[in-house]
Tab-separated table of C-alpha atoms in Angstrom:
chain	number	residue	atom	x	y	z
A	1	MET	CA	-18.635	-1.866	-3.720
A	2	SER	CA	-18.441	-0.421	-6.811
A	3	GLY	CA	-19.766	-2.456	-10.377
A	4	LEU	CA	-15.215	-2.764	-11.336
A	5	GLU	CA	-14.325	-4.026	-8.328
A	6	LEU	CA	-12.786	-8.067	-8.110
A	7	LYS	CA	-14.381	-8.203	-11.415
A	8	ILE	CA	-11.652	-7.935	-14.190
A	9	PRO	CA	-8.595	-10.656	-13.720
A	10	PRO	CA	-4.912	-8.441	-12.982
A	11	PRO	CA	-4.084	-10.783	-15.421
A	12	VAL	CA	-6.219	-9.527	-18.123
A	13	MET	CA	-5.564	-6.725	-17.057
A	14	ALA	CA	-1.967	-6.877	-17.739
A	15	ALA	CA	-2.626	-8.303	-20.997
A	16	THR	CA	-4.890	-5.252	-21.473
A	17	THR	CA	-1.775	-2.273	-20.550
A	18	ALA	CA	0.911	-4.384	-22.208
A	19	LEU	CA	-1.162	-4.700	-25.292
A	20	LEU	CA	-1.694	-0.510	-24.830
A	21	LEU	CA	2.365	-0.449	-24.101
A	22	TYR	CA	2.102	-1.805	-27.541
A	23	SER	CA	0.263	0.267	-29.287
A	24	GLY	CA	1.797	3.230	-26.684
A	25	ASP	CA	5.027	1.992	-28.306
A	26	ARG	CA	3.923	1.744	-31.962
A	27	LEU	CA	2.176	4.958	-32.686
A	28	SER	CA	5.195	7.108	-31.752
A	29	PRO	CA	8.445	8.263	-32.936
A	30	GLN	CA	11.484	7.422	-33.532
A	31	PRO	CA	12.849	9.747	-30.736
A	32	TRP	CA	10.671	8.588	-28.129
A	33	ARG	CA	11.822	5.379	-27.424
A	34	VAL	CA	15.574	4.325	-25.504
A	35	GLU	CA	17.759	1.178	-25.723
A	36	VAL	CA	17.770	-1.246	-22.747
A	37	SER	CA	20.023	-3.784	-22.392
A	38	PRO	CA	18.627	-7.437	-23.143
A	39	TRP	CA	20.772	-8.656	-19.941
A	40	LEU	CA	18.615	-5.973	-17.587
A	41	ILE	CA	15.388	-7.157	-19.631
A	42	GLY	CA	16.545	-11.335	-18.667
A	43	LEU	CA	16.908	-10.467	-15.246
A	44	THR	CA	13.838	-8.385	-14.374
A	45	VAL	CA	12.001	-11.095	-16.275
A	46	MET	CA	13.360	-13.417	-13.882
A	47	ILE	CA	13.151	-11.694	-10.815
A	48	ALA	CA	9.535	-11.501	-11.908
A	49	LEU	CA	8.576	-14.882	-12.363
A	50	LEU	CA	10.524	-15.495	-8.912
A	51	VAL	CA	8.478	-13.516	-6.733
A	52	GLY	CA	5.311	-14.452	-9.063
A	53	ALA	CA	6.078	-19.180	-8.992
A	54	ALA	CA	6.758	-17.979	-5.093
A	55	ALA	CA	3.637	-16.054	-4.702
A	56	VAL	CA	1.899	-19.198	-5.619
A	57	ALA	CA	3.691	-21.677	-4.272
A	58	HIS	CA	2.841	-20.359	-0.226
A	59	PHE	CA	-0.568	-20.111	-1.426
A	60	PHE	CA	-0.902	-23.375	-2.948
A	61	ARG	CA	1.296	-25.056	1.224
A	62	ALA	CA	-1.055	-23.400	2.534
A	63	GLY	CA	-4.167	-24.338	1.392
A	64	THR	CA	-6.097	-21.395	0.065
A	65	THR	CA	-7.795	-19.954	-3.013
A	66	VAL	CA	-4.923	-17.624	-4.885
A	67	HIS	CA	-8.871	-17.989	-7.191
A	68	PRO	CA	-8.262	-13.426	-7.822
A	69	HIS	CA	-12.310	-13.131	-7.783
A	70	CYS	CA	-13.361	-14.942	-4.778
A	71	PRO	CA	-10.836	-13.905	-1.349
A	72	GLU	CA	-14.081	-13.997	0.640
A	73	LYS	CA	-12.674	-18.212	-0.369
A	74	SER	CA	-8.931	-17.776	2.013
A	75	GLU	CA	-8.834	-20.428	5.081
A	76	VAL	CA	-5.351	-19.233	5.648
A	77	LEU	CA	-3.748	-14.782	5.482
A	78	VAL	CA	-0.935	-16.176	4.385
A	79	ALA	CA	2.026	-13.790	4.932
A	80	ARG	CA	5.730	-16.010	5.561
A	81	GLY	CA	8.693	-16.859	2.410
A	82	ILE	CA	7.085	-13.536	0.286
A	83	TYR	CA	4.934	-11.588	1.980
A	84	ARG	CA	6.908	-11.054	4.328
A	85	TYR	CA	7.978	-8.196	1.515
A	86	SER	CA	5.262	-7.822	-0.377
A	87	ARG	CA	1.342	-7.694	0.392
A	88	ASN	CA	0.451	-8.484	-3.338
A	89	PRO	CA	3.362	-10.194	-4.789
A	90	MET	CA	1.788	-12.177	-7.988
A	91	TYR	CA	0.288	-8.599	-8.498
A	92	LEU	CA	3.619	-7.716	-8.307
A	93	SER	CA	5.397	-9.919	-10.883
A	94	LEU	CA	2.854	-8.259	-13.104
A	95	LEU	CA	4.654	-5.148	-12.709
A	96	LEU	CA	7.776	-6.503	-13.742
A	97	ILE	CA	6.778	-8.420	-16.532
A	98	LEU	CA	4.938	-5.292	-17.513
A	99	ILE	CA	8.292	-3.764	-17.520
A	100	ALA	CA	10.510	-6.332	-18.354
A	101	TRP	CA	8.530	-6.037	-21.401
A	102	SER	CA	8.547	-1.999	-21.924
A	103	MET	CA	11.927	-2.419	-21.646
A	104	HIS	CA	12.350	-4.600	-25.048
A	105	LEU	CA	9.361	-1.766	-26.198
A	106	GLY	CA	11.480	1.070	-25.394
A	107	TRP	CA	9.233	3.669	-24.969
A	108	VAL	CA	9.189	6.645	-22.849
A	109	GLY	CA	5.097	6.958	-22.077
A	110	ALA	CA	5.686	3.335	-20.840
A	111	PRO	CA	5.618	4.896	-16.628
A	112	LEU	CA	1.924	6.170	-17.171
A	113	LEU	CA	1.010	2.951	-18.125
A	114	TRP	CA	2.395	1.250	-15.127
A	115	ALA	CA	1.020	3.943	-13.463
A	116	LEU	CA	-2.696	3.358	-14.365
A	117	PHE	CA	-2.136	-0.174	-13.794
A	118	VAL	CA	-0.924	0.602	-10.223
A	119	VAL	CA	-3.617	2.196	-9.825
A	120	TRP	CA	-5.576	0.625	-11.220
A	121	ILE	CA	-4.939	-2.954	-9.349
A	122	THR	CA	-5.440	-1.118	-6.294
A	123	ARG	CA	-8.557	0.210	-6.299
A	124	PHE	CA	-10.750	-2.159	-8.341
A	125	GLN	CA	-8.676	-5.363	-6.699
A	126	ILE	CA	-6.408	-4.896	-3.814
A	127	ARG	CA	-8.671	-2.796	-1.863
A	128	PRO	CA	-11.319	-5.057	-2.167
A	129	GLU	CA	-9.109	-7.629	-1.197
A	130	GLU	CA	-8.526	-6.026	1.658
A	131	ARG	CA	-11.206	-5.383	3.963
A	132	ILE	CA	-12.174	-9.022	2.651
A	133	LEU	CA	-9.622	-10.703	4.342
A	134	ALA	CA	-10.532	-8.021	7.203
A	135	GLN	CA	-13.522	-8.984	7.804
A	136	LEU	CA	-11.919	-12.863	7.740
A	137	PHE	CA	-8.459	-12.702	9.660
A	138	GLY	CA	-9.742	-9.616	11.825
A	139	ASP	CA	-6.348	-7.922	13.544
A	140	ASP	CA	-4.340	-10.075	12.605
A	141	TYR	CA	-4.688	-8.802	8.872
A	142	ARG	CA	-4.488	-5.795	10.008
A	143	ALA	CA	-1.297	-6.716	12.086
A	144	TYR	CA	-0.042	-7.826	9.558
A	145	CYS	CA	-1.312	-4.380	6.553
A	146	ASN	CA	0.742	-2.571	9.592
A	147	ARG	CA	3.652	-5.175	8.761
A	148	VAL	CA	4.478	-5.550	5.422
A	149	ARG	CA	3.590	-2.843	2.262
A	150	ARG	CA	0.707	-3.389	-0.007
A	151	TRP	CA	3.359	-3.309	-2.905
A	152	LEU	CA	6.885	-3.318	-1.663
């Protein structure tokens, strides 16, 4: 286990990435920007909010924790609803918010930071959670992992 595993909450990492996106946009020359339709930005935000809200609602209905530092407190394996399509819809919703923010900014360097966000969250949040959930839920969790992708 690495010292950074499960230490920085994903919303904090998303906020940090958003600040880096803003900084990159402000420091880049004008030709490094693109225009994106406000409708597309709005649609992306709506999808992100719906995915995130559905994910949290399923956890609350199941009576299990949404706290990213304590996956060992999970009491139920949630595998229905939005969780049939993504094992990590809460993190997916954060990524979609970052993508929408990037579209608003119009900075062409944004995909590099999206990739870094995905790598960071996968390495220091998702994989440690997966180890703990495999210990808690055993074969049921492993079968779920075989059926459903990590991100989408």
